[in-house]
Structures are given as C-alpha cells and as structure tokens.
Short mmCIF file of C-alpha atoms in Angstrom, two decimals:
data_model
loop_
_atom_site.label_atom_id
_atom_site.label_comp_id
_atom_site.label_asym_id
_atom_site.label_seq_id
_atom_site.Cartn_x
_atom_site.Cartn_y
_atom_site.Cartn_z
CA UNK A 1 -4.39 18.55 -9.36
CA UNK A 2 -4.81 15.55 -11.74
CA UNK A 3 -2.29 12.21 -11.69
CA UNK A 4 -1.28 9.12 -13.25
CA UNK A 5 -3.13 10.12 -16.95
CA UNK A 6 -0.16 8.38 -17.83
CA UNK A 7 2.05 5.83 -17.01
CA UNK A 8 5.26 8.52 -17.69
CA UNK A 9 3.26 10.84 -14.89
CA UNK A 10 4.71 8.44 -11.82
CA UNK A 11 8.43 7.52 -12.45
CA UNK A 12 9.95 5.87 -9.93
CA UNK A 13 13.97 4.98 -9.97
CA UNK A 14 14.76 2.53 -7.30
CA UNK A 15 18.00 3.73 -4.66
CA UNK A 16 19.50 0.43 -4.16
CA UNK A 17 21.63 -0.46 -0.99
CA UNK A 18 23.70 -3.65 -2.13
CA UNK A 19 26.89 -2.78 -3.82
CA UNK A 20 27.47 -4.98 -6.91
CA UNK A 21 30.02 -7.51 -7.61
CA UNK A 22 31.83 -8.12 -10.96
CA UNK A 23 31.66 -12.30 -10.54
CA UNK A 24 28.79 -13.71 -8.57
CA UNK A 25 26.38 -16.58 -8.54
CA UNK A 26 23.47 -14.25 -8.67
CA UNK A 27 23.07 -12.04 -11.38
CA UNK A 28 21.36 -8.62 -10.45
CA UNK A 29 19.48 -7.03 -13.26
CA UNK A 30 18.27 -3.27 -13.90
CA UNK A 31 14.48 -3.18 -15.32
CA UNK A 32 13.08 -0.62 -16.73
CA UNK A 33 9.05 -0.86 -17.09
CA UNK A 34 5.82 0.94 -18.01
CA UNK A 35 2.03 -0.47 -17.50
CA UNK A 36 3.31 -3.41 -15.84
CA UNK A 37 3.14 -5.11 -12.52
CA UNK A 38 6.22 -6.35 -10.30
CA UNK A 39 5.31 -10.31 -10.96
CA UNK A 40 4.54 -9.62 -14.30
CA UNK A 41 8.25 -7.91 -15.37
CA UNK A 42 9.37 -10.97 -13.26
CA UNK A 43 7.64 -13.77 -15.33
CA UNK A 44 9.12 -11.88 -18.46
CA UNK A 45 12.85 -12.02 -16.92
CA UNK A 46 11.96 -15.13 -15.91
CA UNK A 47 11.34 -16.52 -19.45
CA UNK A 48 14.11 -14.61 -20.86
CA UNK A 49 16.33 -16.35 -18.33
CA UNK A 50 14.59 -20.17 -18.70
CA UNK A 51 13.52 -20.19 -14.75
CA UNK A 52 10.83 -20.37 -12.71
CA UNK A 53 9.30 -17.07 -11.93
CA UNK A 54 9.41 -17.98 -8.17
CA UNK A 55 13.46 -18.22 -8.66
CA UNK A 56 13.25 -14.24 -9.55
CA UNK A 57 13.11 -11.69 -6.73
CA UNK A 58 12.75 -8.23 -6.58
CA UNK A 59 13.40 -5.16 -3.54
CA UNK A 60 10.58 -4.30 -3.92
CA UNK A 61 6.74 -3.92 -5.34
CA UNK A 62 5.40 -1.10 -7.93
CA UNK A 63 2.83 0.20 -9.23
CA UNK A 64 1.74 -0.54 -12.77
CA UNK A 65 0.26 2.56 -13.44
CA UNK A 66 3.76 4.18 -13.55
CA UNK A 67 7.17 4.07 -15.09
CA UNK A 68 9.42 2.43 -12.85
CA UNK A 69 13.46 1.25 -12.75
CA UNK A 70 13.61 -1.47 -10.41
CA UNK A 71 16.61 -4.66 -9.32
CA UNK A 72 15.80 -7.90 -9.85
CA UNK A 73 17.87 -10.73 -8.89
CA UNK A 74 18.11 -14.56 -10.28
CA UNK A 75 20.43 -17.14 -9.69
CA UNK A 76 21.56 -18.00 -13.05
CA UNK A 77 24.29 -19.87 -15.29
CA UNK A 78 23.00 -17.63 -18.29
CA UNK A 79 23.29 -14.02 -17.08
CA UNK A 80 23.43 -12.33 -20.11
CA UNK A 81 19.97 -13.64 -21.51
CA UNK A 82 18.40 -11.10 -19.13
CA UNK A 83 19.56 -8.49 -21.33
CA UNK A 84 16.71 -7.59 -23.50
CA UNK A 85 13.85 -5.02 -24.73
CA UNK A 86 10.40 -5.14 -25.04
CA UNK A 87 7.57 -2.72 -26.39
CA UNK A 88 7.22 -1.80 -22.12
CA UNK A 89 10.14 -3.47 -20.56
CA UNK A 90 13.90 -3.48 -20.97
CA UNK A 91 16.80 -5.47 -18.91
CA UNK A 92 20.12 -4.75 -18.06
CA UNK A 93 22.23 -6.58 -16.49
CA UNK A 94 24.20 -4.41 -14.58
CA UNK A 95 26.34 -6.63 -11.63
CA UNK A 96 26.69 -9.68 -9.09
CA UNK A 97 25.52 -10.28 -6.14
CA UNK A 98 26.14 -13.46 -3.41
CA UNK A 99 22.63 -13.39 -2.45
CA UNK A 100 19.20 -12.90 -3.53
CA UNK A 101 17.31 -9.62 -3.44
CA UNK A 102 14.37 -9.51 -0.80
CA UNK A 103 11.85 -7.09 -0.07
CA UNK A 104 13.53 -3.69 1.67
CA UNK A 105 16.93 -4.65 0.13
CA UNK A 106 16.66 -0.34 -0.70
CA UNK A 107 17.66 3.12 0.60
CA UNK A 108 14.87 4.38 -0.71
CA UNK A 109 13.08 5.47 -4.18
CA UNK A 110 13.42 9.03 -6.95
CA UNK A 111 10.56 10.33 -7.76
CA UNK A 112 9.67 12.06 -11.14
CA UNK A 113 5.65 13.08 -10.97
CA UNK A 114 3.95 14.90 -13.25
CA UNK A 115 1.07 16.80 -11.80
CA UNK A 116 -1.70 18.14 -14.13
CA UNK A 117 -4.26 20.72 -14.15
CA UNK A 118 -2.64 22.70 -11.80
CA UNK A 119 -4.21 26.09 -10.62
CA UNK A 120 -1.25 27.96 -9.62
CA UNK A 121 2.76 27.90 -9.70
CA UNK A 122 4.67 26.77 -6.32
CA UNK A 123 8.10 27.35 -5.41
CA UNK A 124 10.90 25.18 -4.34
CA UNK A 125 11.16 24.74 -0.24
CA UNK A 126 12.53 22.48 1.82
CA UNK A 127 9.68 20.64 3.63
CA UNK A 128 9.24 18.15 6.21
CA UNK A 129 6.16 16.03 6.14
CA UNK A 130 4.35 13.79 8.69
CA UNK A 131 5.48 9.90 7.22
CA UNK A 132 1.94 9.09 7.10
CA UNK A 133 0.79 6.03 5.46
CA UNK A 134 -1.28 6.95 1.73
CA UNK A 135 -4.47 5.12 0.47
CA UNK A 136 -2.30 2.62 -1.62
CA UNK A 137 -1.88 0.88 1.92
CA UNK A 138 -5.69 0.64 2.34
CA UNK A 139 -6.64 -1.19 -0.43
CA UNK A 140 -8.56 -3.71 1.59
CA UNK A 141 -11.16 -0.76 2.47
CA UNK A 142 -12.38 -0.04 -1.19
CA UNK A 143 -15.98 -1.12 -0.94
CA UNK A 144 -16.05 -0.53 2.76
CA UNK A 145 -16.49 1.12 5.54
CA UNK A 146 -14.52 -0.15 8.34
CA UNK A 147 -11.61 -2.47 8.35
CA UNK A 148 -11.95 -6.18 8.34
CA UNK A 149 -9.31 -6.31 11.13
CA UNK A 150 -11.00 -4.85 13.43
CA UNK A 151 -13.77 -7.28 13.42
CA UNK A 152 -10.88 -9.85 13.94
CA UNK A 153 -10.26 -7.93 16.72
CA UNK A 154 -13.28 -7.92 18.14
CA UNK A 155 -14.14 -12.12 17.70
CA UNK A 156 -16.90 -10.75 15.49
CA UNK A 157 -15.86 -13.12 12.81
CA UNK A 158 -19.48 -13.57 10.83
CA UNK A 159 -18.90 -8.96 9.92
CA UNK A 160 -15.09 -10.43 8.68
CA UNK A 161 -16.12 -12.74 6.71
CA UNK A 162 -19.38 -10.66 4.98
CA UNK A 163 -17.17 -7.80 4.52
CA UNK A 164 -14.66 -9.65 1.91
CA UNK A 165 -17.09 -11.81 -0.18
CA UNK A 166 -20.05 -8.41 -0.04
CA UNK A 167 -17.35 -5.81 -0.79
CA UNK A 168 -18.38 -4.16 -4.07
CA UNK A 169 -15.62 -1.54 -6.49
CA UNK A 170 -15.58 -0.79 -10.41
CA UNK A 171 -13.05 -2.58 -10.86
CA UNK A 172 -14.56 -6.05 -10.20
CA UNK A 173 -16.14 -7.83 -13.33
CA UNK A 174 -19.61 -7.55 -13.63
CA UNK A 175 -20.51 -10.97 -12.34
CA UNK A 176 -18.95 -10.82 -9.09
CA UNK A 177 -20.42 -7.71 -8.56
CA UNK A 178 -23.72 -9.45 -9.04
CA UNK A 179 -22.93 -12.21 -7.12
CA UNK A 180 -21.50 -10.33 -3.94
CA UNK A 181 -24.78 -7.80 -3.94
CA UNK A 182 -26.98 -11.59 -4.38
CA UNK A 183 -25.10 -12.84 -1.04
CA UNK A 184 -25.33 -9.29 0.71
CA UNK A 185 -29.18 -9.66 0.01
CA UNK A 186 -29.39 -13.47 0.70
CA UNK A 187 -27.37 -13.51 3.81
CA UNK A 188 -27.35 -16.75 5.38
CA UNK A 189 -28.64 -18.50 2.54
CA UNK A 190 -26.07 -20.41 1.31
CA UNK A 191 -27.80 -22.92 -1.16
CA UNK A 192 -29.21 -20.34 -2.99
CA UNK A 193 -25.77 -18.56 -3.03
CA UNK A 194 -24.10 -21.12 -3.66
CA UNK A 195 -26.34 -21.77 -7.10
CA UNK A 196 -26.24 -18.12 -7.94
CA UNK A 197 -22.17 -18.66 -7.95
CA UNK A 198 -22.52 -21.83 -10.67
CA UNK A 199 -25.30 -19.50 -12.38
CA UNK A 200 -22.36 -16.89 -12.65
CA UNK A 201 -19.93 -19.33 -13.80
CA UNK A 202 -17.78 -18.14 -10.42
CA UNK A 203 -16.89 -21.76 -9.19
CA UNK A 204 -13.56 -22.00 -8.14
CA UNK A 205 -13.38 -18.26 -6.45
CA UNK A 206 -12.76 -17.53 -3.10
CA UNK A 207 -15.82 -16.43 -2.76
CA UNK A 208 -17.03 -19.66 -3.92
CA UNK A 209 -14.41 -21.78 -1.47
CA UNK A 210 -16.05 -19.24 1.54
CA UNK A 211 -19.73 -19.74 0.54
CA UNK A 212 -19.50 -23.58 0.28
CA UNK A 213 -17.91 -24.01 3.73
CA UNK A 214 -20.13 -22.39 5.15
CA UNK A 215 -23.37 -24.42 3.25
CA UNK A 216 -21.74 -27.18 5.04
CA UNK A 217 -20.62 -25.97 8.37
CA UNK A 218 -23.33 -23.14 8.58
CA UNK A 219 -21.30 -20.67 11.32
CA UNK A 220 -18.22 -21.50 11.35
CA UNK A 221 -17.06 -18.50 9.86
CA UNK A 222 -13.57 -18.34 11.85
CA UNK A 223 -13.23 -21.09 9.62
CA UNK A 224 -14.39 -19.54 6.86
CA UNK A 225 -12.34 -16.38 7.74
CA UNK A 226 -8.81 -18.98 7.81
CA UNK A 227 -9.69 -20.05 3.87
CA UNK A 228 -9.16 -16.14 2.78
CA UNK A 229 -5.35 -16.38 1.22
CA UNK A 230 -3.29 -15.81 4.24
CA UNK A 231 -1.22 -12.83 2.04
CA UNK A 232 -4.89 -11.17 2.04
CA UNK A 233 -5.52 -11.60 5.83
CA UNK A 234 -1.95 -10.60 6.27
CA UNK A 235 -2.84 -7.22 4.41
CA UNK A 236 -5.88 -6.73 6.57
CA UNK A 237 -4.27 -6.62 9.94
CA UNK A 238 -1.24 -4.40 8.33
CA UNK A 239 -3.65 -1.77 6.96
CA UNK A 240 -5.31 -1.78 10.39
CA UNK A 241 -2.16 -1.29 12.06
CA UNK A 242 -1.12 1.76 9.75
CA UNK A 243 -4.36 3.37 10.52
CA UNK A 244 -3.45 3.35 14.21
CA UNK A 245 -0.26 4.88 13.65
CA UNK A 246 -2.17 7.26 11.43
CA UNK A 247 -4.49 7.94 13.40
CA UNK A 248 -1.85 8.81 16.42
CA UNK A 249 0.42 11.28 14.37
CA UNK A 250 -2.48 13.06 13.30
CA UNK A 251 -2.94 13.62 17.54
CA UNK A 252 0.39 14.65 17.62
CA UNK A 253 0.30 17.26 14.31
CA UNK A 254 -2.82 18.75 15.78
CA UNK A 255 -1.39 19.12 19.55
CA UNK A 256 1.75 21.25 18.13
CA UNK A 257 0.75 22.97 14.97
CA UNK A 258 0.03 26.34 15.21
CA UNK A 259 -1.89 26.60 11.83
CA UNK A 260 -2.90 23.06 10.05
CA UNK A 261 -4.72 21.50 7.03
CA UNK A 262 -6.65 18.18 6.29
CA UNK A 263 -6.80 16.16 3.13
CA UNK A 264 -8.98 12.94 2.30
CA UNK A 265 -7.34 9.59 2.01
CA UNK A 266 -8.78 5.85 1.39
CA UNK A 267 -9.18 5.62 5.36
CA UNK A 268 -10.22 9.77 6.27
CA UNK A 269 -9.06 12.44 6.59
CA UNK A 270 -5.07 13.16 7.20
CA UNK A 271 -4.03 16.31 8.97
CA UNK A 272 -0.76 18.50 7.97
CA UNK A 273 1.09 21.74 9.75
CA UNK A 274 1.04 24.40 7.32
CA UNK A 275 3.58 25.75 10.57
CA UNK A 276 4.83 24.44 14.11
CA UNK A 277 3.89 25.91 17.51
CA UNK A 278 6.45 23.54 18.86
CA UNK A 279 9.17 20.91 18.07
CA UNK A 280 7.76 17.10 18.23
CA UNK A 281 8.61 15.31 21.73
CA UNK A 282 9.52 12.20 19.72
CA UNK A 283 11.48 11.58 16.51
CA UNK A 284 9.73 8.05 16.04
CA UNK A 285 6.39 6.34 16.90
CA UNK A 286 5.40 2.63 17.26
CA UNK A 287 3.21 0.54 15.07
CA UNK A 288 0.45 -0.75 17.76
CA UNK A 289 1.22 -4.16 18.86
CA UNK A 290 -0.08 -6.11 22.37
CA UNK A 291 3.63 -6.53 23.76
CA UNK A 292 4.94 -3.18 22.70
CA UNK A 293 6.67 -0.83 25.12
CA UNK A 294 5.95 2.84 25.10
CA UNK A 295 6.51 5.70 27.46
CA UNK A 296 3.60 7.14 29.01
CA UNK A 297 3.43 9.85 26.58
CA UNK A 298 3.15 7.88 23.95
CA UNK A 299 0.92 5.21 25.41
CA UNK A 300 -1.50 8.19 26.07
CA UNK A 301 -1.93 9.13 22.51
CA UNK A 302 -2.01 5.39 22.02
CA UNK A 303 -4.79 5.20 24.41
CA UNK A 304 -7.11 8.41 23.01
CA UNK A 305 -7.05 6.03 19.45
CA UNK A 306 -8.26 2.84 20.54
CA UNK A 307 -10.78 4.05 22.76
CA UNK A 308 -12.30 6.07 19.84
CA UNK A 309 -12.09 2.76 17.96
CA UNK A 310 -13.62 0.85 21.25
CA UNK A 311 -10.44 -1.49 21.90
CA UNK A 312 -8.32 -1.61 24.21
CA UNK A 313 -4.25 -3.18 23.60
CA UNK A 314 -4.38 -6.70 25.00
CA UNK A 315 -7.49 -6.66 22.30
CA UNK A 316 -4.65 -7.14 19.41
CA UNK A 317 -3.44 -10.15 21.11
CA UNK A 318 -5.52 -12.58 17.83
CA UNK A 319 -4.88 -16.08 17.16
CA UNK A 320 -2.71 -16.85 13.94
CA UNK A 321 -1.71 -13.37 13.45
CA UNK A 322 1.11 -11.14 15.40
CA UNK A 323 1.14 -7.56 15.63
CA UNK A 324 4.92 -7.05 15.44
CA UNK A 325 5.79 -3.85 17.33
CA UNK A 326 8.48 -1.81 15.13
CA UNK A 327 8.85 1.95 14.92
CA UNK A 328 8.18 4.41 12.07
CA UNK A 329 10.17 7.92 11.92
CA UNK A 330 7.03 10.25 12.45
CA UNK A 331 8.25 12.86 9.73
CA UNK A 332 9.93 12.40 6.62
CA UNK A 333 12.08 15.08 5.01
CA UNK A 334 12.43 14.49 1.06
CA UNK A 335 15.72 14.65 -0.42
CA UNK A 336 16.63 16.68 -3.45
CA UNK A 337 13.11 18.65 -3.68
CA UNK A 338 12.11 20.71 -6.94
CA UNK A 339 9.17 22.17 -7.99
CA UNK A 340 9.20 22.78 -12.38
CA UNK A 341 7.68 26.25 -14.10
CA UNK A 342 3.99 25.69 -14.81
CA UNK A 343 3.95 24.42 -18.58
CA UNK A 344 1.12 23.98 -20.91
CA UNK A 345 -0.40 20.63 -20.22
CA UNK A 346 -0.33 18.66 -23.50
CA UNK A 347 -2.77 15.87 -22.18
CA UNK A 348 -5.68 18.62 -20.98
CA UNK A 349 -6.07 21.35 -23.12
CA UNK A 350 -6.28 24.80 -21.75
CA UNK A 351 -4.42 23.62 -18.46
CA UNK A 352 -1.15 23.72 -17.13
CA UNK A 353 1.18 20.94 -15.64
CA UNK A 354 4.23 20.71 -13.31
CA UNK A 355 6.80 18.61 -12.68
CA UNK A 356 7.85 17.29 -9.04
CA UNK A 357 11.24 15.58 -8.27
CA UNK A 358 12.32 14.41 -4.64
CA UNK A 359 13.82 11.27 -2.99
CA UNK A 360 12.00 9.91 -0.08
CA UNK A 361 13.72 6.72 2.13
CA UNK A 362 11.94 3.42 1.61
CA UNK A 363 8.43 2.91 2.97
CA UNK A 364 7.22 6.72 2.25
CA UNK A 365 4.92 7.46 -0.02
CA UNK A 366 5.25 9.90 -2.81
CA UNK A 367 1.38 10.70 -2.59
CA UNK A 368 1.99 12.23 0.91
CA UNK A 369 4.24 14.94 -0.51
CA UNK A 370 1.83 15.60 -3.29
CA UNK A 371 -1.22 16.19 -0.90
CA UNK A 372 0.99 18.30 1.40
CA UNK A 373 2.58 19.99 -1.53
CA UNK A 374 -0.77 20.97 -3.41
CA UNK A 375 -2.93 20.85 -0.13
CA UNK A 376 -5.04 18.40 -1.93
#
C-alpha cells in the first residue's frame, strides 16, 4: 500500500470537546489547511488578527502532509478579521469561548484516508486493535539504532550527546549531514569539529553550541546534554516511555491471541491479533514511571520488558526529567469504520485505490488502524 502520495490522501477533522458561545473574549476559528504545519497556520491567522503567533492556540498538532481541519483560538477585539481564504488555508470564525484552547481540548479526530496501490478488496468489519504509539511518536529515533533517553537513564551522557549531534537523516541539509559525519569520525577533537562548523557556515546551530561547550569544558557531556532545547529533551523521554508501553502491550497481545501477525514501524515491530483466544485482563496499562503503583500481574510484564532493556524501574528517576505515571487504553475501537470499493488509482496508473474512513479518540493513531487492516 502507498500512503500520503498527495496531501488530500490523508484528511483529518478534529472533533471538538468545547461548546461554543455566541459571545466571549476568546474567538474560536475552524481552519482548513493543506500541506502546512499547525504552527505555520497559526502564524497566518495571527497575521490577519494583528497578533503575535504566541497568542494563537490550537487543540492539537496536525501533520503537514495532509489536509486537516482544526480549531484555533485567539483573544482579539477583531474576531471577524480571522475570516479569510488563501491558496492552502481557509479560516472561519465559528464561535467564542471564555478561555484559550489548550493541547488535548478534543474528543478525537475523524479520518478519511485514501490508500493507493492496493492489491485486493477489503470488507467492512468491526475492529478493535491495540492502541499502539506509531512511528510519528519516534521521530527522534531517525538515524539512530537506540533511544537517547535510554543513555541518559543509564547515566551515559556522552553516548546521548553523540547520538544527538551525529545522527544523519535524509531530510537534513547536505552541509549539516557533512558536519555530523565529520564529528562522528573526529569525536573528541572539538577544535577540528568547531573549525568544520565554521567552514560549513553552520554557526548558531545546536551542534555548534554543543561542540563549543565541549571545547571549553571537555568531558562535560551532562552539561552539553542540557544545552539541547528542553522541548527536544522531553521528546526523547516521552518517546522512550511510549516504546516501553508498546513493548508491554506486545507481550499481552502475544499471550492472549490464537493467531497474530507483525508489522514494522520506526521502533521495531508491532504485534496484532487476527483472533483472540482469551480476553485481556486489563482495560488500561500504565506508562512506566518510577513512582507507579500497579498490581503484580502488570509489574511482571513491565519487569520482563525492563530486563530486556537492561533497566530497573528505579532507574527512571532521572534528574531534570519527570516520568509521569498515567494510564492508556490498551485497545481502541474505531467508530463509524467504513471501506470503499476498489477504484482506479489516478496517481498510480494501472493500480487501484481504496478509501478508509473512521473516528478515533484523541491520542490514537490512524496509521495503526491501517497497519492492522492491510497487515503491512
């Protein structure tokens, strides 16, 4: 199967959780965007409202490679100025609220996804699948073979910093890739690395800041790690916490399924049940955290995963980062699930396509549904 060949292949519509009012100090806008990031859309709306983009809030981040409908809020006395239409974005004032939107102010999302280069027709069916985190959660793994957070948990800050400033991906600019390869080959020779930064005109980058610190304070890798922006460091830890959760759920699926299959994703392989031999003992499973309190059956599963990782639960007490213990639903059941008939694929000549539509609660991944349905 082929996904996201054009932005309109992946249509996402937010399902709002707030009831809107006819009046209020906060204006709420329904914004339809294609091929744009959420922050960039916020900047455009802010420009029309003559505000800083910091004053425009959204309920969630949406992928750039999609056509998305989402809600934005802004405190403004010029609410109607937020009605506009441009080539890849339109905005409509839909009501008011007494407070700004914040991340998670959603019931869920509705998806309409065109899957191309499909080889066989599929039938509509009621499905319930593991609520895994998918590859989008693990962007910090790109170019690496292990998690940066895992190094920090093991107090190996040098490895964590090395991963961060030497990981090469195909989306990086050529001069940045060249620098990262040079640093990898000349690790510890900070003066030479800094000269390479200057030669490649990469002054002011995160890599330059870290290399400069190590030139002045050799071996202070913990200090160097703290120079990485906080939002990125938090992303490293949330990704690893999500991976541990996925690994726990995989064990549950294997234990309770009579027939299963596996699908690749950014952090390894996910396990899905074609049929269940027994009902799961739990509805929810905790995200790993040092202060978590779970029953012995769950702890047995967690310890199995942590032993494989070479860790213990107490290792997750990390300075400057708090792993928060909270539960996540183990299974998710898409609402209003439907699959179209096979149609000619106008993008891939001689191939066929299918349109899949469904609704998911916030925090669940549409691509996990597709992995299950198409088994790839």
